[in-house]
Coordinates of N, CA, C and O in Angstrom, one line a residue:
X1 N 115.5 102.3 88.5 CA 116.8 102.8 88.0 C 117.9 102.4 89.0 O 119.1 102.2 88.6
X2 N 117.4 102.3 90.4 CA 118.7 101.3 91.5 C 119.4 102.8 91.4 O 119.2 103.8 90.7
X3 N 120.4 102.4 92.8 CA 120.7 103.7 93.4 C 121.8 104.7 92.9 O 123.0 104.3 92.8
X4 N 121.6 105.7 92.6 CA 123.0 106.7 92.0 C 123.8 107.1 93.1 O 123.4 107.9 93.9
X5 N 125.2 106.4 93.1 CA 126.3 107.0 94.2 C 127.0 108.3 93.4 O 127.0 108.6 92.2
X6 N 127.7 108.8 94.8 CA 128.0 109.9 94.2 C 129.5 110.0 93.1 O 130.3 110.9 93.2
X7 N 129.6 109.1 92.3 CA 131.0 108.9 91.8 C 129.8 108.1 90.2 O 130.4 107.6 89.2
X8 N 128.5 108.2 90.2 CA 127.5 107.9 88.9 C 128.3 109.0 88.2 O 128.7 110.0 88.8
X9 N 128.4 108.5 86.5 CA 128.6 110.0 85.6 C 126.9 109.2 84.6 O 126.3 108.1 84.5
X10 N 126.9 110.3 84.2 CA 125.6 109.5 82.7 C 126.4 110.0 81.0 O 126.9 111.0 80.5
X11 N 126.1 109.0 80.5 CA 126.1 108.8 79.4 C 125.4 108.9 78.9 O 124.3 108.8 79.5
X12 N 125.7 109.1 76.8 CA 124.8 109.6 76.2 C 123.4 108.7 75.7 O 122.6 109.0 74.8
X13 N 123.6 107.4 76.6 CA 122.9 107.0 76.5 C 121.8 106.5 77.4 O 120.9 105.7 77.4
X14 N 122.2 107.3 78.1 CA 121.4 107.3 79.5 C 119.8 107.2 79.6 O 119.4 107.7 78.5
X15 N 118.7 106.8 80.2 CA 117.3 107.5 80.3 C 117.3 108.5 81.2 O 118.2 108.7 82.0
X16 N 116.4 109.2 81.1 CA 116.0 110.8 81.6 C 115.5 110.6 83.3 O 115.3 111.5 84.2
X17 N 115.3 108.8 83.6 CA 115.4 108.6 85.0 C 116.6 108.7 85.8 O 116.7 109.1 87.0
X18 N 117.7 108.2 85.0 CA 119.0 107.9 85.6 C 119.5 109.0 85.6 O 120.3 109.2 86.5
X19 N 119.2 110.4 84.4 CA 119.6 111.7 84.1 C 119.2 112.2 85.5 O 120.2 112.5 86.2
X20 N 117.9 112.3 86.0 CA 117.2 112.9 87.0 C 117.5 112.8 88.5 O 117.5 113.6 89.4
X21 N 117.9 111.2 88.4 CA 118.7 110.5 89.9 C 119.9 111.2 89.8 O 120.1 111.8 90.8
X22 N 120.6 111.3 89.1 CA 122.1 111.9 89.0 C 122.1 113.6 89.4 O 123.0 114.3 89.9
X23 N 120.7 113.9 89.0 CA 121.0 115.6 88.6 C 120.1 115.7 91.0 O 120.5 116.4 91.8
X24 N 119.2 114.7 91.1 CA 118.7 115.1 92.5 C 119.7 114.8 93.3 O 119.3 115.2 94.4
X25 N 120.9 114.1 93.5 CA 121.8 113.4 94.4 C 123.0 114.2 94.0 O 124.0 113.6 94.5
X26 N 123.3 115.5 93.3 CA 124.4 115.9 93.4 C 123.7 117.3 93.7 O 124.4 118.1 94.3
X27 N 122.7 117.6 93.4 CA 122.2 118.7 93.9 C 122.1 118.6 95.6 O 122.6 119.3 96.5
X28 N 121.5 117.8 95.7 CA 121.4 117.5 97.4 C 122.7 117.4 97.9 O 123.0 118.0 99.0
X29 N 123.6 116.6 97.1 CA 125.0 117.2 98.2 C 125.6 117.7 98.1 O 126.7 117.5 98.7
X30 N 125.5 119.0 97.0 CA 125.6 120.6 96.8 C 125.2 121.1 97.8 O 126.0 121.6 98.5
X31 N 123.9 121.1 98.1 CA 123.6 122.2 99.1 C 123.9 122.2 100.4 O 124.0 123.1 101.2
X32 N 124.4 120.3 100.9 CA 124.3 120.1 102.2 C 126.5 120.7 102.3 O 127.0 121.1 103.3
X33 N 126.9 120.7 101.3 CA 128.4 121.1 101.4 C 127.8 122.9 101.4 O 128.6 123.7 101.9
X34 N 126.9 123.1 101.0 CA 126.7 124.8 101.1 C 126.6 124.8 102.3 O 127.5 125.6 102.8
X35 N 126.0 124.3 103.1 CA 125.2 124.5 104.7 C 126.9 124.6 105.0 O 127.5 125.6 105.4
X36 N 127.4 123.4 104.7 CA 128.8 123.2 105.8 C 129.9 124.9 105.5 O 130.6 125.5 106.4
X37 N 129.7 125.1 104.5 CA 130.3 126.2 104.5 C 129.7 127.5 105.1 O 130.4 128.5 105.4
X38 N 128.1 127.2 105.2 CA 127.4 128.4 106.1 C 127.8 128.7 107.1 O 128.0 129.8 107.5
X39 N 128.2 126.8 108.2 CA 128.4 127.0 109.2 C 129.6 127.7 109.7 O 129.8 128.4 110.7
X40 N 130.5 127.2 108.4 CA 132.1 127.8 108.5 C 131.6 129.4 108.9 O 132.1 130.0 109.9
X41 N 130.7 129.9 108.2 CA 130.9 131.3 108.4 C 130.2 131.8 109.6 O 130.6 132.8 110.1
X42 N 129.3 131.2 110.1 CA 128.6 131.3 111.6 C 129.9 131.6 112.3 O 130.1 132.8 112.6
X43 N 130.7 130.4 112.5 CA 131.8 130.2 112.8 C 132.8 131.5 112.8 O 133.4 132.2 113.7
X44 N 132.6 131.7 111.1 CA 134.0 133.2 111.8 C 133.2 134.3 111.8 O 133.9 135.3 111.6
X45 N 132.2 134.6 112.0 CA 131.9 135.8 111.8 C 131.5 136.1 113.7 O 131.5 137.3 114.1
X46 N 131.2 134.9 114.5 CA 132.0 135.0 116.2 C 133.3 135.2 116.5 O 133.8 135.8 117.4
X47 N 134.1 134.7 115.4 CA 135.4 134.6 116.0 C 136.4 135.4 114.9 O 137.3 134.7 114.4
X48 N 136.3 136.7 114.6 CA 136.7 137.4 113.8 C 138.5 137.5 114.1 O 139.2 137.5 113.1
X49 N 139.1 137.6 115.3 CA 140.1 137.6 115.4 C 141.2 136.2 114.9 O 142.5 136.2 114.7
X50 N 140.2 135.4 114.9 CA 141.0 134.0 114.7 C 141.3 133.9 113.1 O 142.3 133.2 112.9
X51 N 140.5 134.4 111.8 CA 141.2 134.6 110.6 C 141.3 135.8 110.3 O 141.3 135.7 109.1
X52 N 141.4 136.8 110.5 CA 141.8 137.6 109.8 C 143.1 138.1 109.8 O 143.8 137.8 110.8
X53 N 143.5 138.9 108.9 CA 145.2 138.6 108.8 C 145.2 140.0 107.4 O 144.5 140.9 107.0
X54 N 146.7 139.4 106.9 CA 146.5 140.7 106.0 C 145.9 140.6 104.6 O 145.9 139.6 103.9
X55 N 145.4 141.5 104.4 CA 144.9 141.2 102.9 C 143.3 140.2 103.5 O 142.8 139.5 102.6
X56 N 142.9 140.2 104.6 CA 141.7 139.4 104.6 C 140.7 139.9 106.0 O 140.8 139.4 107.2
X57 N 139.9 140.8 105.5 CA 139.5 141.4 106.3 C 138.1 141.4 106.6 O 137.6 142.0 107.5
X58 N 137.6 140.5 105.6 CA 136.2 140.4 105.2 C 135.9 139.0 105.5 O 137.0 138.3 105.5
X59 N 134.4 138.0 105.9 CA 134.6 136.7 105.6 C 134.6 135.9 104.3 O 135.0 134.8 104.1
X60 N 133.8 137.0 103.4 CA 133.9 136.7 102.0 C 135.3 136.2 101.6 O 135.6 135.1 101.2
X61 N 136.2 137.4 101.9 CA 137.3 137.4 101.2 C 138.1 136.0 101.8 O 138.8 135.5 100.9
X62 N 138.2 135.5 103.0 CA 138.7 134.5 103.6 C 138.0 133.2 102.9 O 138.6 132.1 102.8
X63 N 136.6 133.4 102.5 CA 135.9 132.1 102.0 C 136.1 131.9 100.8 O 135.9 130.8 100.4
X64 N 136.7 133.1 99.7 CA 137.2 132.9 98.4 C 138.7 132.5 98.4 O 139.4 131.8 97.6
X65 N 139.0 133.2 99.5 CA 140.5 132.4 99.4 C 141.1 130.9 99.9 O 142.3 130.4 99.7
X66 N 140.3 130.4 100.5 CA 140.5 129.0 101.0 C 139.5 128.3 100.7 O 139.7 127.2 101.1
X67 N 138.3 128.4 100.0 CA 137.6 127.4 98.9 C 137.7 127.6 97.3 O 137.4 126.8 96.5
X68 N 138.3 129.1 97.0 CA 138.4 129.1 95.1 C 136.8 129.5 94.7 O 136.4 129.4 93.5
X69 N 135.9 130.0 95.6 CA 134.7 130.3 95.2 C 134.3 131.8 94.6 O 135.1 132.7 94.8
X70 N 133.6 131.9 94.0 CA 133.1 133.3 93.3 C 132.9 134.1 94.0 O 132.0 133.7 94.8
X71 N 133.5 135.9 94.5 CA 132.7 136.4 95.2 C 131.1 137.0 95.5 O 130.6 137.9 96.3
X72 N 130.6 136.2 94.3 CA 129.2 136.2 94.1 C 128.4 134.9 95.3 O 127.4 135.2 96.0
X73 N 129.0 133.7 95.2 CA 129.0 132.8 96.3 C 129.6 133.4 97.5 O 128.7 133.4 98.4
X74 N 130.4 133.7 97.8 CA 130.6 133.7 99.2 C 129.5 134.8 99.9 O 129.0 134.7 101.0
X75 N 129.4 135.8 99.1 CA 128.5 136.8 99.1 C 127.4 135.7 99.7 O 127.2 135.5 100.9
X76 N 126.9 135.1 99.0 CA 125.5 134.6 99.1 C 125.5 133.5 100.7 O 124.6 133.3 101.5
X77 N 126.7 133.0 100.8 CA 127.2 132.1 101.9 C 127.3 133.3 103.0 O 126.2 133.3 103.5
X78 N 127.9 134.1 103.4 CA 127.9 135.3 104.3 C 126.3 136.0 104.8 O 125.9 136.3 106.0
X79 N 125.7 136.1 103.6 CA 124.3 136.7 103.8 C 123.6 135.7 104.5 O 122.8 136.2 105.3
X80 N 123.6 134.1 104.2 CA 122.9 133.1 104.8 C 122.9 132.8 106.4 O 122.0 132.5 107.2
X81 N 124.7 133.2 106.5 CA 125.4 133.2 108.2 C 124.9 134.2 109.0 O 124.6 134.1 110.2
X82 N 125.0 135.4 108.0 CA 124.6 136.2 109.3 C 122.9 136.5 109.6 O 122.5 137.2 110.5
X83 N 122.2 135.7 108.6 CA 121.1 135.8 109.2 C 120.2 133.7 109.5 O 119.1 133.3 109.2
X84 N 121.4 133.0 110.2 CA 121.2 131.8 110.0 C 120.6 131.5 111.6 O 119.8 130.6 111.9
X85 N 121.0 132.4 112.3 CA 119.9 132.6 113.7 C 118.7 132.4 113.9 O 118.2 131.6 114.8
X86 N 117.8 133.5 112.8 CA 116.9 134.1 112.3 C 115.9 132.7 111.4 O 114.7 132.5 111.3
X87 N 116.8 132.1 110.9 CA 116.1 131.4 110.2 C 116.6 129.8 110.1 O 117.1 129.2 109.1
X88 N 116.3 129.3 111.5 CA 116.9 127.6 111.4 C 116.5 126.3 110.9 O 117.1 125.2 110.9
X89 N 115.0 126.8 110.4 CA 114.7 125.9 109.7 C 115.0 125.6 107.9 O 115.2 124.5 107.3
X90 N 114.9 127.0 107.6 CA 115.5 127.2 106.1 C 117.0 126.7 106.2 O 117.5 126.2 105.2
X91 N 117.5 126.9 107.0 CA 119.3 126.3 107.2 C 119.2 124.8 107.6 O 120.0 124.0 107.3
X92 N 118.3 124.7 108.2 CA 118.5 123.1 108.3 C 117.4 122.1 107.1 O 117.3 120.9 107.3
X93 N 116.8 122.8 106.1 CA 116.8 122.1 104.8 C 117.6 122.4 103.6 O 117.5 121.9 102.5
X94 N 118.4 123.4 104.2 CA 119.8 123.7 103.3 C 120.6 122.3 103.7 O 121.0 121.7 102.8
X95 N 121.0 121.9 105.0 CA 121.9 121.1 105.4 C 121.4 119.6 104.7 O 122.1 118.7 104.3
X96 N 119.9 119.7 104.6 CA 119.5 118.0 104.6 C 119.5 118.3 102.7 O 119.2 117.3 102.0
X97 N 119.8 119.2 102.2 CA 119.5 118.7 100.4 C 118.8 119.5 100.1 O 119.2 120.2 99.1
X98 N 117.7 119.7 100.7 CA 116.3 119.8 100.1 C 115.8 121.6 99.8 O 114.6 121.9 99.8
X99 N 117.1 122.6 99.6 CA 116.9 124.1 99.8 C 118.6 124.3 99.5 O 119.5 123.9 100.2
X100 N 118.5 125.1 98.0 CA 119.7 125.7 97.4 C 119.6 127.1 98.0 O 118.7 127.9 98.2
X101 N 122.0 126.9 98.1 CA 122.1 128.3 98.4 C 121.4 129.3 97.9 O 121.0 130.2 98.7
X102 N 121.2 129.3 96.4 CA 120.4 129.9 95.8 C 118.8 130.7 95.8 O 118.2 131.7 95.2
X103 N 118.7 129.8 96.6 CA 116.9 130.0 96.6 C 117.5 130.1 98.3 O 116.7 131.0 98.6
X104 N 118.0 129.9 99.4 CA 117.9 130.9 100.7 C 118.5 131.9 100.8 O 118.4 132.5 101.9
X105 N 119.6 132.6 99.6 CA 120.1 133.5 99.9 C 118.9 134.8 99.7 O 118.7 135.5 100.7
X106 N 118.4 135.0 98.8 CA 117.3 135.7 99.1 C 116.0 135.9 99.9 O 115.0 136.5 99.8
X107 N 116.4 135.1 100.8 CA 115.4 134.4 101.9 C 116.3 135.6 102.9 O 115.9 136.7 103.4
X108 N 117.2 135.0 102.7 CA 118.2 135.7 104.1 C 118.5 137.3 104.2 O 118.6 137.9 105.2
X109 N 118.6 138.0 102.8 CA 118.2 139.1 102.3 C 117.3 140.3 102.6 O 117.5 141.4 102.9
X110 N 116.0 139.2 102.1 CA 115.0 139.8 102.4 C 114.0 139.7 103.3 O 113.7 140.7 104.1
X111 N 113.5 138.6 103.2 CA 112.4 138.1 104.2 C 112.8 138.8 105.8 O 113.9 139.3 106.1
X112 N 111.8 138.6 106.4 CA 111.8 138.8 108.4 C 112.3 137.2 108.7 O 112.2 136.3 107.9
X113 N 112.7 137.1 109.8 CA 112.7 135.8 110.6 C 111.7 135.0 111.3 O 111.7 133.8 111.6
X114 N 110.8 135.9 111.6 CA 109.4 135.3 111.8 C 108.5 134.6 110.6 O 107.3 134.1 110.7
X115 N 109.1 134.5 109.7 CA 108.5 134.0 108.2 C 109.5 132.6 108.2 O 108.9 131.8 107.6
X116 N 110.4 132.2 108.6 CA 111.3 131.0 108.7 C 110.2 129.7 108.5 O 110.7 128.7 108.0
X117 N 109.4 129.6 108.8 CA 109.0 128.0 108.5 C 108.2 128.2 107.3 O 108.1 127.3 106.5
X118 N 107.8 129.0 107.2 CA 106.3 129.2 106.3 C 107.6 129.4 104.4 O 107.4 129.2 103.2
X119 N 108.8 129.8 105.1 CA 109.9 129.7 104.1 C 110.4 128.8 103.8 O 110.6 128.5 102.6
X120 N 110.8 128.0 104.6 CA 111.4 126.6 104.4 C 110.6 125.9 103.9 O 111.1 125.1 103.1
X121 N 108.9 126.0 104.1 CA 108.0 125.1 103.9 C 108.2 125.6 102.0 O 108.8 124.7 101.5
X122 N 108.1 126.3 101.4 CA 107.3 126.7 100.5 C 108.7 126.9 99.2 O 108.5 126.8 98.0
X123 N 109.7 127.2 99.9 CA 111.1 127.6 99.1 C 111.3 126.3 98.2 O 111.3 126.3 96.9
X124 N 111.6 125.3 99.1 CA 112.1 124.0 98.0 C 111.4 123.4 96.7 O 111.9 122.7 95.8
X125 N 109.7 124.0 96.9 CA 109.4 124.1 95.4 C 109.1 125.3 94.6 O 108.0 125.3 93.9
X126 N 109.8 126.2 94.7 CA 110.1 127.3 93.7 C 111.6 127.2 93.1 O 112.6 126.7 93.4
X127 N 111.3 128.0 92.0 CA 112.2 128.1 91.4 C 113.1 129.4 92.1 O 112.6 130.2 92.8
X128 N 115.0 129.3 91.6 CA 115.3 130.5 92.0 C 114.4 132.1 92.3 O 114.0 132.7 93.3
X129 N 114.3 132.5 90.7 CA 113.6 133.3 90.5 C 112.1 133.6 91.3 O 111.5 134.6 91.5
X130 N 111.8 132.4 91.4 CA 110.0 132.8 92.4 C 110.0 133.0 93.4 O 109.1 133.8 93.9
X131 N 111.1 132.3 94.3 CA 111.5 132.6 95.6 C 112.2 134.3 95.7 O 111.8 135.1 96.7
X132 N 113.0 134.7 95.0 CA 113.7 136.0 94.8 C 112.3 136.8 94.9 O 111.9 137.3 96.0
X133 N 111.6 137.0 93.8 CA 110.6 137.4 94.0 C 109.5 137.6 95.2 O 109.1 138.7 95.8
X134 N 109.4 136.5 95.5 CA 108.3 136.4 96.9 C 109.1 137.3 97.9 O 108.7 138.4 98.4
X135 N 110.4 136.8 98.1 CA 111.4 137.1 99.5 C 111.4 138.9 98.9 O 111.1 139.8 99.7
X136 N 111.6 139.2 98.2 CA 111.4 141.3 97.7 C 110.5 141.5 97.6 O 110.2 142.3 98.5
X137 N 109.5 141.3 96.9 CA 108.5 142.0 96.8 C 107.2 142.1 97.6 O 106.5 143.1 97.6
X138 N 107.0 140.4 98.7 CA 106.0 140.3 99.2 C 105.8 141.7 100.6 O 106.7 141.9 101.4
X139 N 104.6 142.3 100.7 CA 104.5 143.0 101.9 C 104.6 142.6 102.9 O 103.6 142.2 103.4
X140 N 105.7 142.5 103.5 CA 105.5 141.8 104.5 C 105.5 142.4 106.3 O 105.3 141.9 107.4
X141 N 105.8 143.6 105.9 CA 104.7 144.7 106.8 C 103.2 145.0 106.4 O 102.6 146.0 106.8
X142 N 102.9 144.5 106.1 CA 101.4 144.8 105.8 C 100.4 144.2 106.9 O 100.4 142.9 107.2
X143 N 99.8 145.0 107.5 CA 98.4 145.0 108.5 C 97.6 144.8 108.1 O 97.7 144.9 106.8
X144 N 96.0 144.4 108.7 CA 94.8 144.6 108.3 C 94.4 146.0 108.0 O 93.5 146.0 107.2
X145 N 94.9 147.2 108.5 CA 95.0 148.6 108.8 C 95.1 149.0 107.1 O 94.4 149.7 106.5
X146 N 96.1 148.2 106.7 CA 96.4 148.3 105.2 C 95.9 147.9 104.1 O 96.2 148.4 103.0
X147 N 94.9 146.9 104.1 CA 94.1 146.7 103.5 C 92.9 147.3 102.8 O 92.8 148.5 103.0
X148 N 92.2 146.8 102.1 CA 91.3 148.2 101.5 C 90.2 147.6 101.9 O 89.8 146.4 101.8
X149 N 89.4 148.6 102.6 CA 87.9 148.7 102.8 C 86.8 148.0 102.3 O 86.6 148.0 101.1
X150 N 86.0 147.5 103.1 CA 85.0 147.1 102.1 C 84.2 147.4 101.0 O 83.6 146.6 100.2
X151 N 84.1 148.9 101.0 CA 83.8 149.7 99.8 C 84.3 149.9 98.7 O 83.7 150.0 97.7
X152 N 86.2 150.2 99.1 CA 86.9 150.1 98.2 C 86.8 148.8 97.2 O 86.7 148.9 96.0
X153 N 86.7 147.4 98.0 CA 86.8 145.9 97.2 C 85.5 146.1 96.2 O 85.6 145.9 95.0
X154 N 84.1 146.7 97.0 CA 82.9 146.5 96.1 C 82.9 147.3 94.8 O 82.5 146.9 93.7
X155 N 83.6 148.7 95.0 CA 83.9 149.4 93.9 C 84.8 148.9 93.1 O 84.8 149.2 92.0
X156 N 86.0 148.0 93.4 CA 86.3 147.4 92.5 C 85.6 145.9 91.4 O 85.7 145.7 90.2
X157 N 84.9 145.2 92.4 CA 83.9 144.4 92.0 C 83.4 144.9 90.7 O 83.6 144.4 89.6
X158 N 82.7 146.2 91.2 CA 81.5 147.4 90.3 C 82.2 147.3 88.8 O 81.7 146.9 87.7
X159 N 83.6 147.9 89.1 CA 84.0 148.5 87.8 C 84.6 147.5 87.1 O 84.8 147.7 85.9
X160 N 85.1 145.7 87.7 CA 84.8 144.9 86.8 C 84.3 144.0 86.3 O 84.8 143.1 85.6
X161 N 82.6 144.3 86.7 CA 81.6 143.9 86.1 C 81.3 144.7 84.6 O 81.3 144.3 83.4
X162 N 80.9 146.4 85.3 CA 81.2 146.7 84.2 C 82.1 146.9 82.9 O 81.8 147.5 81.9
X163 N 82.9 146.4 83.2 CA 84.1 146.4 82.1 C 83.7 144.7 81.7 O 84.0 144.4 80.5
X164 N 83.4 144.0 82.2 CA 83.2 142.3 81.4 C 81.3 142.7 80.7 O 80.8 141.8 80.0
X165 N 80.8 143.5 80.8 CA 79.8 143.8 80.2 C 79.9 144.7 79.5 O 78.9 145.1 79.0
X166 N 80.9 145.4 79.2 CA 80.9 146.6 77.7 C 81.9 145.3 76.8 O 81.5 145.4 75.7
X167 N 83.0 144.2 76.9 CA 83.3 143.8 76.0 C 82.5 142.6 75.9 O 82.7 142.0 74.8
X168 N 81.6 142.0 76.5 CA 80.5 141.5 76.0 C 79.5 141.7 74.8 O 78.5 141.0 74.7

């Protein structure tokens, strides 16, 4: 297909390779302009006295007024900064392409910081939604302490043997 610069548009006559080259090379420098904006917020949320002003008191509010962004995005760009410490490997495959604001904002949300690589590893092939999921719901206080007994597992065994032998 030879290389898609970022100034490629596709036509309706396009193949679904050249579609795919277009759709991976603007996503990748989507997210790496997300990162740049992450850092912006690293950036003010040390140095709180240097923008704020009237009417801007928040870094949201400073990130929607000097990029035109949604405060649904800035939201998500704020949440990533203030836990970008915590997690520098998920931020630094945000910077390279390869991890949407999208899919680490719930990273940054939810998850611990001690999960950061095993997240970066695993994020860039889920979808939004699976990642959202994993990053809420997974236990991720859970102990061996928490686990269930070996009795408890065989009685579970028990009762679905016998349930695959009564619809037998």
């Amino acid at each position: 297909m030879g290389d898609v610069s970022g100034a490629t548009l596709v036509d309706r006559s396009a193949e679904i390779g050249l579609v795919d080259a277009v759709l991976d090379s603007a996503a990748g420098h989507l997210n790496a302009q997300h990162a740049r904006l992450v850092s912006a917020a690293v950036w003010m949320l040390d140095h709180v006295r240097e923008w704020q002003g009237d009417g801007l008191w928040t870094p949201e509010a400073y990130l929607r007024w000097r990029t035109g962004i949604a405060p649904a995005t800035a939201s998500k760009i704020v949440d990533v900064a203030r836990r970008a410490g915590e997690f520098p490997a998920c931020v630094e495959a945000l910077g390279r392409g390869e991890l949407s604001l999208d899919q680490l904002a719930p990273i940054a949300r939810h998850a611990p910081g001690w999960c950061d690589a095993q997240m970066a590893g695993v994020a860039p092939r889920c979808t939004v939604a699976q990642i959202s999921k994993i990053a809420r719901d997974y236990p991720w206080d859970l102990t061996i302490d928490d686990m269930a007994a070996p009795d408890d597992v065989a009685a579970c065994d028990d009762a679905a043997e016998s349930d695959s032998a009564e619809q037998a």
